[in-house]
């Protein structure tokens, strides 16, 4: 019983996702009232009917009280979590008890992150985002919603089964020699060869990395590239997993079958009937011609029209990532599958991407002005703290002329800009007062419109991409490099680190997760509950039990961290949990403990996909250490409860020191 919905202030559904149980419940609820012979309403209309009162209620509260409710539960134990992002209201629902309020809130923030990565600065304009999420063309809308639903389901699967998405940090494959060889290969052969080729159509490879399932083997960034933040890298891994899902369960099943002692059984099909007999129908066969219910036939025809056409394998995806402190800079992402489970990903800088920086500069200026006007600042106080108004004015006018010369439709932008100037700068205008707010919002919409014309996915022509033969060459080069390693890498991804190597030094330790929050990477022993082979945790219920304990520990620790606790120790039956968060300088010297600010109830959940909590925490701590580089680390441990507390704390300290060196493996 799960649902997620995005709607605007007019109660119009912009996107929805439901599981099978929720869909059946809605159909039963709204199908019963239909008279005999009358068609049931379309499912989207039923969803709209169900949520319209909630959406209208939220809009009314925001208009009259300036506030909104964030969650509520119903008499039948359904939990509703709501969050307003600009003009869009996100609603997540759970009715089976499998998700908490925090889980639903996290899901909302992840969907928001994925829409930002897919649409960029268009999300800053409610009117344009509505057109993006709800295209008028039904086929295009179904295709987009299917993609978003698939991404959400992919994230949920990874969050439920993958430790890296549990703590929202990238897991690396631990093999220093191979990692360094691959980084050197990406730098000196692959990226250099592509960027020096004339068929790259003006694109430049900024980042190249190799994934084995969800684990990072190697990552290389060119000298001209800005940092790729962990939150963006995690979002890209979701996109890659959605395109090429890891079929670990199937692999395990096939391995089990291969190792089983069951004798081979072969099936020989019956021979085809003679040609003259093949046209005869058996008594139980349906007639060749039959009457079909028109509603059923219409549904079948609709399903055929909803089939998504096979995408061009050489076509890149347009993604919008943070670069040099500017959010949502457009990139092209090429996902090249080397073998099932192993993928090469190229991120390229596209021509005219500097336009995105200019658009963001102007958008930021209008957002700040709008905020100050809303706060009651008028006149000179409204533009205090911003660059020279005249300088911004002349710079924007030059940009508008440049964009017009690049075949971008700027007529509406020019009209809105003229209206803004007349009101803000002329003597007969209102000046910098609250009356200028509508013009500010119109300018924001028009600037987002220019951005959309430059960088929207549908504007990507077949000529604006790396030449197919260049992609094929890159694919074959990496395949040749890793040919002898591919089987090892696939096994290594399932058995990256095992607890066996730690048991002698740390008796009683069951599991741990070590996270370097400065670069968003983590180290943890594998937890393969789907694997049929025997591991140090056993197999079946025992491994699943330990996994549930680890997931519970991380959830509990994040809840306490949000309240300002950097250390958590607790006993759960026969187990003892520990969680530590601390700061170090670049040499590994532990810095003093500080009071971590607690978050409000409506704040984003702790994580990196959800507003990057740890980057904000590092900025907060670095204010007192401006002359040195500050690093942030986390350690989660699970011990047997019979181990004395003093030994457990000693283990945690020694384990942190032991893991400090492997985290310095140069991958980024």
GROMACS .gro file of C-alpha atoms in nm, residues 67-535:
model
  469
   67UNK     CA    1   0.229   2.732   0.708
   68UNK     CA    2   0.140   2.376   0.619
   69UNK     CA    3   0.116   2.035   0.782
   70UNK     CA    4   0.401   1.794   0.711
   71UNK     CA    5   0.242   1.461   0.802
   72UNK     CA    6  -0.070   1.296   0.942
   73UNK     CA    7  -0.208   0.945   0.993
   74UNK     CA    8  -0.560   0.820   0.932
   75UNK     CA    9  -0.785   0.585   1.130
   76UNK     CA   10  -0.686   0.291   0.908
   77UNK     CA   11  -0.316   0.354   0.992
   78UNK     CA   12  -0.224   0.513   0.661
   79UNK     CA   13   0.067   0.759   0.695
   80UNK     CA   14   0.073   1.070   0.476
   81UNK     CA   15   0.390   1.281   0.446
   82UNK     CA   16   0.376   1.612   0.258
   83UNK     CA   17   0.643   1.858   0.149
   84UNK     CA   18   0.616   2.174  -0.058
   85UNK     CA   19   0.895   2.249  -0.307
   86UNK     CA   20   0.821   2.593  -0.453
   87UNK     CA   21   0.488   2.551  -0.636
   88UNK     CA   22   0.481   2.170  -0.627
   89UNK     CA   23   0.341   1.959  -0.345
   90UNK     CA   24   0.490   1.612  -0.293
   91UNK     CA   25   0.277   1.355  -0.107
   92UNK     CA   26   0.400   1.009  -0.003
   93UNK     CA   27   0.164   0.749   0.145
   94UNK     CA   28   0.215   0.416   0.317
   95UNK     CA   29  -0.059   0.186   0.439
   96UNK     CA   30   0.115  -0.146   0.504
   97UNK     CA   31   0.341  -0.042   0.792
   98UNK     CA   32   0.661  -0.111   0.596
   99UNK     CA   33   0.770   0.255   0.586
  100UNK     CA   34   0.801   0.520   0.857
  101UNK     CA   35   0.748   0.894   0.824
  102UNK     CA   36   1.124   0.934   0.784
  103UNK     CA   37   1.129   0.677   0.502
  104UNK     CA   38   0.851   0.858   0.318
  105UNK     CA   39   1.020   1.194   0.366
  106UNK     CA   40   1.345   1.050   0.229
  107UNK     CA   41   1.161   0.911  -0.074
  108UNK     CA   42   1.016   1.255  -0.147
  109UNK     CA   43   1.358   1.422  -0.132
  110UNK     CA   44   1.512   1.155  -0.356
  111UNK     CA   45   1.240   1.204  -0.619
  112UNK     CA   46   1.308   1.579  -0.601
  113UNK     CA   47   1.680   1.513  -0.650
  114UNK     CA   48   1.614   1.290  -0.951
  115UNK     CA   49   1.388   1.552  -1.114
  116UNK     CA   50   1.662   1.813  -1.059
  117UNK     CA   51   1.915   1.584  -1.230
  118UNK     CA   52   1.676   1.519  -1.519
  119UNK     CA   53   1.537   1.871  -1.578
  120UNK     CA   54   1.788   2.114  -1.428
  121UNK     CA   55   1.693   2.476  -1.362
  122UNK     CA   56   1.355   2.420  -1.527
  123UNK     CA   57   1.248   2.290  -1.183
  124UNK     CA   58   1.286   2.646  -1.049
  125UNK     CA   59   0.981   2.754  -1.251
  126UNK     CA   60   0.649   2.596  -1.156
  127UNK     CA   61   0.491   2.673  -1.492
  128UNK     CA   62   0.774   2.517  -1.693
  129UNK     CA   63   0.809   2.219  -1.460
  130UNK     CA   64   0.439   2.146  -1.510
  131UNK     CA   65   0.497   2.126  -1.887
  132UNK     CA   66   0.799   1.902  -1.835
  133UNK     CA   67   0.635   1.659  -1.593
  134UNK     CA   68   0.298   1.658  -1.767
  135UNK     CA   69   0.348   1.694  -2.143
  136UNK     CA   70   0.034   1.744  -2.349
  137UNK     CA   71   0.125   1.451  -2.572
  138UNK     CA   72  -0.013   1.141  -2.396
  139UNK     CA   73   0.250   0.905  -2.538
  140UNK     CA   74   0.532   1.135  -2.430
  141UNK     CA   75   0.377   1.172  -2.083
  142UNK     CA   76   0.341   0.796  -2.039
  143UNK     CA   77   0.700   0.747  -2.148
  144UNK     CA   78   0.827   1.006  -1.900
  145UNK     CA   79   0.616   0.878  -1.610
  146UNK     CA   80   0.728   0.522  -1.682
  147UNK     CA   81   1.089   0.641  -1.662
  148UNK     CA   82   1.033   0.826  -1.332
  149UNK     CA   83   0.847   0.530  -1.181
  150UNK     CA   84   1.125   0.297  -1.284
  151UNK     CA   85   1.385   0.528  -1.124
  152UNK     CA   86   1.186   0.541  -0.801
  153UNK     CA   87   1.153   0.161  -0.792
  154UNK     CA   88   1.525   0.125  -0.867
  155UNK     CA   89   1.612   0.356  -0.577
  156UNK     CA   90   1.378   0.169  -0.342
  157UNK     CA   91   1.538  -0.163  -0.440
  158UNK     CA   92   1.888  -0.027  -0.385
  159UNK     CA   93   1.793   0.135  -0.054
  160UNK     CA   94   1.650  -0.194   0.067
  161UNK     CA   95   1.936  -0.421  -0.045
  162UNK     CA   96   2.255  -0.217  -0.093
  163UNK     CA   97   2.458  -0.084   0.200
  164UNK     CA   98   2.596   0.203  -0.006
  165UNK     CA   99   2.244   0.339  -0.057
  166UNK     CA  100   2.155   0.266   0.304
  167UNK     CA  101   2.420   0.515   0.424
  168UNK     CA  102   2.419   0.708   0.092
  169UNK     CA  103   2.788   0.681   0.014
  170UNK     CA  104   2.975   0.526  -0.280
  171UNK     CA  105   3.129   0.184  -0.218
  172UNK     CA  106   3.463   0.117  -0.384
  173UNK     CA  107   3.603  -0.212  -0.503
  174UNK     CA  108   3.910  -0.268  -0.285
  175UNK     CA  109   4.192  -0.371  -0.518
  176UNK     CA  110   4.456  -0.093  -0.519
  177UNK     CA  111   4.669  -0.227  -0.805
  178UNK     CA  112   4.382  -0.276  -1.050
  179UNK     CA  113   4.220   0.053  -0.946
  180UNK     CA  114   4.536   0.252  -1.016
  181UNK     CA  115   4.590   0.074  -1.347
  182UNK     CA  116   4.234   0.158  -1.456
  183UNK     CA  117   4.266   0.523  -1.351
  184UNK     CA  118   4.588   0.554  -1.548
  185UNK     CA  119   4.421   0.384  -1.847
  186UNK     CA  120   4.120   0.618  -1.833
  187UNK     CA  121   4.349   0.922  -1.815
  188UNK     CA  122   4.623   0.844  -2.065
  189UNK     CA  123   4.440   0.638  -2.321
  190UNK     CA  124   4.061   0.670  -2.313
  191UNK     CA  125   3.985   1.031  -2.220
  192UNK     CA  126   4.287   1.175  -2.397
  193UNK     CA  127   4.205   0.988  -2.717
  194UNK     CA  128   3.840   1.096  -2.718
  195UNK     CA  129   3.912   1.461  -2.639
  196UNK     CA  130   4.170   1.484  -2.918
  197UNK     CA  131   3.934   1.336  -3.179
  198UNK     CA  132   3.754   1.568  -3.421
  199UNK     CA  133   3.437   1.354  -3.416
  200UNK     CA  134   3.350   1.447  -3.057
  201UNK     CA  135   3.122   1.723  -3.196
  202UNK     CA  136   3.242   1.990  -2.958
  203UNK     CA  137   3.194   1.774  -2.650
  204UNK     CA  138   3.471   1.715  -2.397
  205UNK     CA  139   3.492   1.420  -2.158
  206UNK     CA  140   3.516   1.562  -1.806
  207UNK     CA  141   3.462   1.246  -1.599
  208UNK     CA  142   3.498   0.877  -1.676
  209UNK     CA  143   3.429   0.595  -1.433
  210UNK     CA  144   3.375   0.220  -1.428
  211UNK     CA  145   3.100   0.058  -1.221
  212UNK     CA  146   3.072  -0.306  -1.122
  213UNK     CA  147   2.705  -0.330  -1.029
  214UNK     CA  148   2.681  -0.035  -0.784
  215UNK     CA  149   3.047  -0.041  -0.676
  216UNK     CA  150   3.308   0.200  -0.810
  217UNK     CA  151   3.615   0.042  -0.966
  218UNK     CA  152   3.789   0.355  -1.096
  219UNK     CA  153   3.712   0.723  -1.142
  220UNK     CA  154   3.902   0.985  -1.343
  221UNK     CA  155   3.832   1.358  -1.380
  222UNK     CA  156   4.011   1.571  -1.638
  223UNK     CA  157   4.203   1.882  -1.534
  224UNK     CA  158   3.932   2.112  -1.667
  225UNK     CA  159   3.660   1.938  -1.467
  226UNK     CA  160   3.517   2.053  -1.137
  227UNK     CA  161   3.449   1.807  -0.857
  228UNK     CA  162   3.167   1.557  -0.905
  229UNK     CA  163   2.985   1.561  -0.573
  230UNK     CA  164   2.891   1.229  -0.406
  231UNK     CA  165   2.520   1.320  -0.415
  232UNK     CA  166   2.538   1.355  -0.794
  233UNK     CA  167   2.744   1.038  -0.830
  234UNK     CA  168   2.486   0.840  -0.630
  235UNK     CA  169   2.208   0.980  -0.849
  236UNK     CA  170   2.402   0.877  -1.161
  237UNK     CA  171   2.444   0.523  -1.022
  238UNK     CA  172   2.065   0.508  -0.986
  239UNK     CA  173   2.030   0.610  -1.352
  240UNK     CA  174   2.283   0.347  -1.461
  241UNK     CA  175   2.115   0.077  -1.250
  242UNK     CA  176   1.782   0.172  -1.403
  243UNK     CA  177   1.924   0.128  -1.753
  244UNK     CA  178   2.118  -0.189  -1.676
  245UNK     CA  179   1.980  -0.346  -1.355
  246UNK     CA  180   2.201  -0.585  -1.162
  247UNK     CA  181   2.051  -0.933  -1.179
  248UNK     CA  182   2.239  -1.074  -0.883
  249UNK     CA  183   1.951  -1.301  -0.780
  250UNK     CA  184   1.946  -1.458  -1.124
  251UNK     CA  185   2.323  -1.500  -1.123
  252UNK     CA  186   2.309  -1.672  -0.786
  253UNK     CA  187   2.035  -1.902  -0.905
  254UNK     CA  188   2.232  -2.000  -1.214
  255UNK     CA  189   2.541  -2.064  -1.001
  256UNK     CA  190   2.335  -2.283  -0.771
  257UNK     CA  191   2.198  -2.479  -1.061
  258UNK     CA  192   2.543  -2.527  -1.210
  259UNK     CA  193   2.681  -2.656  -0.879
  260UNK     CA  194   2.387  -2.886  -0.801
  261UNK     CA  195   2.410  -3.261  -0.843
  262UNK     CA  196   2.076  -3.301  -1.018
  263UNK     CA  197   2.122  -3.501  -1.342
  264UNK     CA  198   2.073  -3.316  -1.668
  265UNK     CA  199   1.724  -3.343  -1.815
  266UNK     CA  200   1.673  -3.271  -2.183
  267UNK     CA  201   1.345  -3.184  -2.347
  268UNK     CA  202   1.273  -3.273  -2.708
  269UNK     CA  203   0.976  -3.094  -2.864
  270UNK     CA  204   0.718  -3.288  -3.059
  271UNK     CA  205   0.762  -3.274  -3.437
  272UNK     CA  206   0.558  -3.016  -3.624
  273UNK     CA  207   0.240  -3.145  -3.787
  274UNK     CA  208   0.227  -3.185  -4.163
  275UNK     CA  209   0.141  -2.871  -4.352
  276UNK     CA  210  -0.212  -2.985  -4.432
  277UNK     CA  211  -0.280  -3.070  -4.067
  278UNK     CA  212  -0.137  -2.751  -3.926
  279UNK     CA  213  -0.447  -2.553  -4.018
  280UNK     CA  214  -0.679  -2.785  -3.825
  281UNK     CA  215  -0.783  -2.665  -3.481
  282UNK     CA  216  -0.813  -2.889  -3.181
  283UNK     CA  217  -1.146  -2.913  -3.005
  284UNK     CA  218  -1.020  -2.704  -2.712
  285UNK     CA  219  -0.870  -2.431  -2.933
  286UNK     CA  220  -1.046  -2.093  -2.948
  287UNK     CA  221  -1.221  -2.010  -3.277
  288UNK     CA  222  -1.030  -1.812  -3.535
  289UNK     CA  223  -1.290  -1.535  -3.529
  290UNK     CA  224  -1.452  -1.429  -3.206
  291UNK     CA  225  -1.631  -1.127  -3.068
  292UNK     CA  226  -1.435  -0.928  -2.813
  293UNK     CA  227  -1.564  -0.683  -2.556
  294UNK     CA  228  -1.489  -0.339  -2.710
  295UNK     CA  229  -1.359  -0.208  -2.374
  296UNK     CA  230  -1.116  -0.499  -2.350
  297UNK     CA  231  -1.005  -0.451  -2.710
  298UNK     CA  232  -0.956  -0.077  -2.648
  299UNK     CA  233  -0.743  -0.153  -2.342
  300UNK     CA  234  -0.529  -0.396  -2.542
  301UNK     CA  235  -0.486  -0.141  -2.820
  302UNK     CA  236  -0.389   0.121  -2.564
  303UNK     CA  237  -0.126  -0.107  -2.414
  304UNK     CA  238   0.023  -0.160  -2.760
  305UNK     CA  239   0.044   0.216  -2.819
  306UNK     CA  240   0.210   0.263  -2.478
  307UNK     CA  241   0.499   0.037  -2.568
  308UNK     CA  242   0.816   0.244  -2.539
  309UNK     CA  243   1.023   0.245  -2.857
  310UNK     CA  244   1.373   0.104  -2.825
  311UNK     CA  245   1.610   0.395  -2.752
  312UNK     CA  246   1.911   0.465  -2.969
  313UNK     CA  247   2.202   0.297  -2.786
  314UNK     CA  248   2.444   0.571  -2.893
  315UNK     CA  249   2.217   0.852  -2.769
  316UNK     CA  250   2.335   1.010  -2.443
  317UNK     CA  251   2.119   1.113  -2.150
  318UNK     CA  252   2.105   1.480  -2.055
  319UNK     CA  253   2.186   1.522  -1.686
  320UNK     CA  254   2.224   1.838  -1.476
  321UNK     CA  255   2.494   1.829  -1.210
  322UNK     CA  256   2.656   2.068  -0.966
  323UNK     CA  257   2.983   2.218  -1.090
  324UNK     CA  258   3.203   2.490  -0.939
  325UNK     CA  259   2.934   2.592  -0.691
  326UNK     CA  260   2.683   2.633  -0.974
  327UNK     CA  261   2.395   2.385  -0.954
  328UNK     CA  262   2.235   2.210  -1.246
  329UNK     CA  263   2.503   2.254  -1.512
  330UNK     CA  264   2.414   2.042  -1.820
  331UNK     CA  265   2.621   1.735  -1.910
  332UNK     CA  266   2.576   1.445  -2.148
  333UNK     CA  267   2.599   1.098  -1.990
  334UNK     CA  268   2.702   0.797  -2.198
  335UNK     CA  269   2.641   0.455  -2.039
  336UNK     CA  270   2.839   0.191  -2.225
  337UNK     CA  271   2.775  -0.165  -2.098
  338UNK     CA  272   3.102  -0.361  -2.109
  339UNK     CA  273   2.944  -0.687  -1.986
  340UNK     CA  274   2.634  -0.759  -1.778
  341UNK     CA  275   2.701  -0.589  -1.443
  342UNK     CA  276   3.004  -0.384  -1.560
  343UNK     CA  277   2.947  -0.038  -1.711
  344UNK     CA  278   3.166   0.242  -1.842
  345UNK     CA  279   3.017   0.589  -1.787
  346UNK     CA  280   3.135   0.906  -1.962
  347UNK     CA  281   3.024   1.255  -1.858
  348UNK     CA  282   3.089   1.521  -2.119
  349UNK     CA  283   3.078   1.898  -2.123
  350UNK     CA  284   2.848   2.016  -2.399
  351UNK     CA  285   2.883   2.328  -2.617
  352UNK     CA  286   2.732   2.649  -2.473
  353UNK     CA  287   2.725   2.506  -2.121
  354UNK     CA  288   2.860   2.843  -2.003
  355UNK     CA  289   2.513   2.982  -2.079
  356UNK     CA  290   2.383   2.783  -1.782
  357UNK     CA  291   2.627   2.967  -1.553
  358UNK     CA  292   2.503   3.305  -1.682
  359UNK     CA  293   2.137   3.206  -1.644
  360UNK     CA  294   2.198   3.090  -1.287
  361UNK     CA  295   2.379   3.417  -1.206
  362UNK     CA  296   2.075   3.620  -1.314
  363UNK     CA  297   1.828   3.379  -1.154
  364UNK     CA  298   2.011   3.404  -0.822
  365UNK     CA  299   1.995   3.784  -0.838
  366UNK     CA  300   1.617   3.782  -0.895
  367UNK     CA  301   1.561   3.517  -0.624
  368UNK     CA  302   1.751   3.729  -0.370
  369UNK     CA  303   1.560   4.041  -0.474
  370UNK     CA  304   1.227   3.858  -0.446
  371UNK     CA  305   1.317   3.730  -0.099
  372UNK     CA  306   1.417   4.074   0.030
  373UNK     CA  307   1.099   4.229  -0.109
  374UNK     CA  308   0.890   3.955   0.056
  375UNK     CA  309   1.072   4.023   0.385
  376UNK     CA  310   0.963   4.387   0.371
  377UNK     CA  311   1.286   4.548   0.249
  378UNK     CA  312   1.222   4.817  -0.011
  379UNK     CA  313   1.423   5.080  -0.196
  380UNK     CA  314   1.800   5.067  -0.145
  381UNK     CA  315   1.761   4.803   0.127
  382UNK     CA  316   1.614   4.559  -0.128
  383UNK     CA  317   1.933   4.553  -0.338
  384UNK     CA  318   2.184   4.581  -0.054
  385UNK     CA  319   2.452   4.314  -0.059
  386UNK     CA  320   2.420   4.252  -0.436
  387UNK     CA  321   2.659   4.354  -0.713
  388UNK     CA  322   2.603   4.692  -0.879
  389UNK     CA  323   2.252   4.710  -1.020
  390UNK     CA  324   2.370   4.899  -1.326
  391UNK     CA  325   2.640   4.642  -1.389
  392UNK     CA  326   2.388   4.358  -1.369
  393UNK     CA  327   2.148   4.549  -1.592
  394UNK     CA  328   2.401   4.604  -1.871
  395UNK     CA  329   2.531   4.249  -1.841
  396UNK     CA  330   2.182   4.099  -1.876
  397UNK     CA  331   2.103   4.314  -2.179
  398UNK     CA  332   2.423   4.196  -2.349
  399UNK     CA  333   2.332   3.835  -2.272
  400UNK     CA  334   1.981   3.876  -2.419
  401UNK     CA  335   2.132   4.010  -2.744
  402UNK     CA  336   2.380   3.721  -2.755
  403UNK     CA  337   2.108   3.461  -2.698
  404UNK     CA  338   1.890   3.617  -2.971
  405UNK     CA  339   2.180   3.582  -3.216
  406UNK     CA  340   2.198   3.209  -3.134
  407UNK     CA  341   1.845   3.140  -3.267
  408UNK     CA  342   1.695   3.137  -2.917
  409UNK     CA  343   1.344   3.283  -2.884
  410UNK     CA  344   1.392   3.581  -2.655
  411UNK     CA  345   1.095   3.803  -2.749
  412UNK     CA  346   0.897   3.723  -2.433
  413UNK     CA  347   1.209   3.766  -2.221
  414UNK     CA  348   1.274   4.107  -2.378
  415UNK     CA  349   0.914   4.217  -2.313
  416UNK     CA  350   0.924   4.103  -1.950
  417UNK     CA  351   1.266   4.265  -1.901
  418UNK     CA  352   1.137   4.594  -2.047
  419UNK     CA  353   0.840   4.581  -1.810
  420UNK     CA  354   1.074   4.515  -1.514
  421UNK     CA  355   1.300   4.808  -1.610
  422UNK     CA  356   1.007   5.046  -1.647
  423UNK     CA  357   0.882   4.959  -1.301
  424UNK     CA  358   1.218   4.942  -1.124
  425UNK     CA  359   1.428   5.217  -1.283
  426UNK     CA  360   1.197   5.480  -1.436
  427UNK     CA  361   1.067   5.773  -1.232
  428UNK     CA  362   0.708   5.681  -1.308
  429UNK     CA  363   0.763   5.323  -1.193
  430UNK     CA  364   0.705   5.173  -0.851
  431UNK     CA  365   1.075   5.129  -0.777
  432UNK     CA  366   1.201   4.844  -0.562
  433UNK     CA  367   0.879   4.777  -0.373
  434UNK     CA  368   0.649   4.477  -0.328
  435UNK     CA  369   0.470   4.578  -0.647
  436UNK     CA  370   0.779   4.450  -0.829
  437UNK     CA  371   0.726   4.091  -0.710
  438UNK     CA  372   0.516   3.975  -1.013
  439UNK     CA  373   0.782   4.111  -1.249
  440UNK     CA  374   1.055   3.927  -1.055
  441UNK     CA  375   0.866   3.601  -1.090
  442UNK     CA  376   0.806   3.660  -1.460
  443UNK     CA  377   1.178   3.721  -1.512
  444UNK     CA  378   1.261   3.395  -1.334
  445UNK     CA  379   1.018   3.204  -1.557
  446UNK     CA  380   1.157   3.359  -1.877
  447UNK     CA  381   1.519   3.291  -1.776
  448UNK     CA  382   1.428   2.929  -1.705
  449UNK     CA  383   1.263   2.921  -2.048
  450UNK     CA  384   1.588   3.032  -2.215
  451UNK     CA  385   1.772   2.762  -2.020
  452UNK     CA  386   1.516   2.504  -2.139
  453UNK     CA  387   1.562   2.606  -2.503
  454UNK     CA  388   1.937   2.557  -2.476
  455UNK     CA  389   1.954   2.236  -2.277
  456UNK     CA  390   1.624   2.044  -2.269
  457UNK     CA  391   1.660   1.677  -2.359
  458UNK     CA  392   1.429   1.706  -2.660
  459UNK     CA  393   1.662   1.973  -2.804
  460UNK     CA  394   1.944   1.718  -2.832
  461UNK     CA  395   1.989   1.649  -3.200
  462UNK     CA  396   2.157   1.342  -3.345
  463UNK     CA  397   2.456   1.560  -3.435
  464UNK     CA  398   2.505   1.672  -3.074
  465UNK     CA  399   2.677   1.362  -2.939
  466UNK     CA  400   3.001   1.171  -2.956
  467UNK     CA  401   3.018   0.989  -3.288
  468UNK     CA  402   2.897   0.625  -3.259
  469UNK     CA  403   3.229   0.489  -3.381
  470UNK     CA  404   3.403   0.687  -3.106
  471UNK     CA  405   3.175   0.529  -2.845
  472UNK     CA  406   3.234   0.183  -2.992
  473UNK     CA  407   3.610   0.245  -2.983
  474UNK     CA  408   3.594   0.349  -2.616
  475UNK     CA  409   3.388   0.039  -2.535
  476UNK     CA  410   3.627  -0.201  -2.709
  477UNK     CA  411   3.935  -0.038  -2.549
  478UNK     CA  412   3.802  -0.085  -2.195
  479UNK     CA  413   3.677  -0.437  -2.274
  480UNK     CA  414   4.023  -0.528  -2.397
  481UNK     CA  415   4.179  -0.383  -2.082
  482UNK     CA  416   3.946  -0.570  -1.842
  483UNK     CA  417   3.889  -0.892  -2.040
  484UNK     CA  418   4.101  -1.102  -1.804
  485UNK     CA  419   3.950  -0.937  -1.496
  486UNK     CA  420   3.577  -0.941  -1.568
  487UNK     CA  421   3.491  -1.266  -1.386
  488UNK     CA  422   3.705  -1.165  -1.090
  489UNK     CA  423   3.535  -0.823  -1.073
  490UNK     CA  424   3.185  -0.973  -1.073
  491UNK     CA  425   3.277  -1.206  -0.787
  492UNK     CA  426   3.462  -0.925  -0.607
  493UNK     CA  427   3.152  -0.707  -0.622
  494UNK     CA  428   2.969  -0.972  -0.416
  495UNK     CA  429   3.260  -1.040  -0.181
  496UNK     CA  430   3.434  -0.702  -0.170
  497UNK     CA  431   3.537  -0.731   0.198
  498UNK     CA  432   3.458  -1.025   0.426
  499UNK     CA  433   3.443  -1.033   0.805
  500UNK     CA  434   3.681  -1.332   0.821
  501UNK     CA  435   3.987  -1.107   0.793
  502UNK     CA  436   3.871  -0.902   1.095
  503UNK     CA  437   3.748  -1.173   1.334
  504UNK     CA  438   4.089  -1.268   1.474
  505UNK     CA  439   4.176  -0.908   1.561
  506UNK     CA  440   3.823  -0.810   1.671
  507UNK     CA  441   3.651  -1.113   1.830
  508UNK     CA  442   3.279  -1.060   1.876
  509UNK     CA  443   3.253  -0.807   1.593
  510UNK     CA  444   2.968  -0.905   1.362
  511UNK     CA  445   2.956  -0.618   1.114
  512UNK     CA  446   3.076  -0.261   1.054
  513UNK     CA  447   3.031   0.027   0.810
  514UNK     CA  448   3.302   0.293   0.781
  515UNK     CA  449   3.218   0.613   0.589
  516UNK     CA  450   3.442   0.897   0.480
  517UNK     CA  451   3.190   1.179   0.449
  518UNK     CA  452   3.447   1.418   0.301
  519UNK     CA  453   3.452   1.229  -0.029
  520UNK     CA  454   3.129   1.031   0.018
  521UNK     CA  455   3.287   0.683   0.013
  522UNK     CA  456   3.231   0.382   0.239
  523UNK     CA  457   3.386   0.046   0.331
  524UNK     CA  458   3.182  -0.245   0.469
  525UNK     CA  459   3.187  -0.627   0.464
  526UNK     CA  460   2.948  -0.777   0.212
  527UNK     CA  461   2.598  -0.875   0.319
  528UNK     CA  462   2.464  -1.105   0.048
  529UNK     CA  463   2.138  -1.237   0.184
  530UNK     CA  464   2.034  -1.359  -0.163
  531UNK     CA  465   2.350  -1.561  -0.215
  532UNK     CA  466   2.294  -1.937  -0.198
  533UNK     CA  467   2.656  -2.005  -0.112
  534UNK     CA  468   2.765  -2.035   0.252
  535UNK     CA  469   2.941  -1.724   0.391
   0.00000   0.00000   0.00000
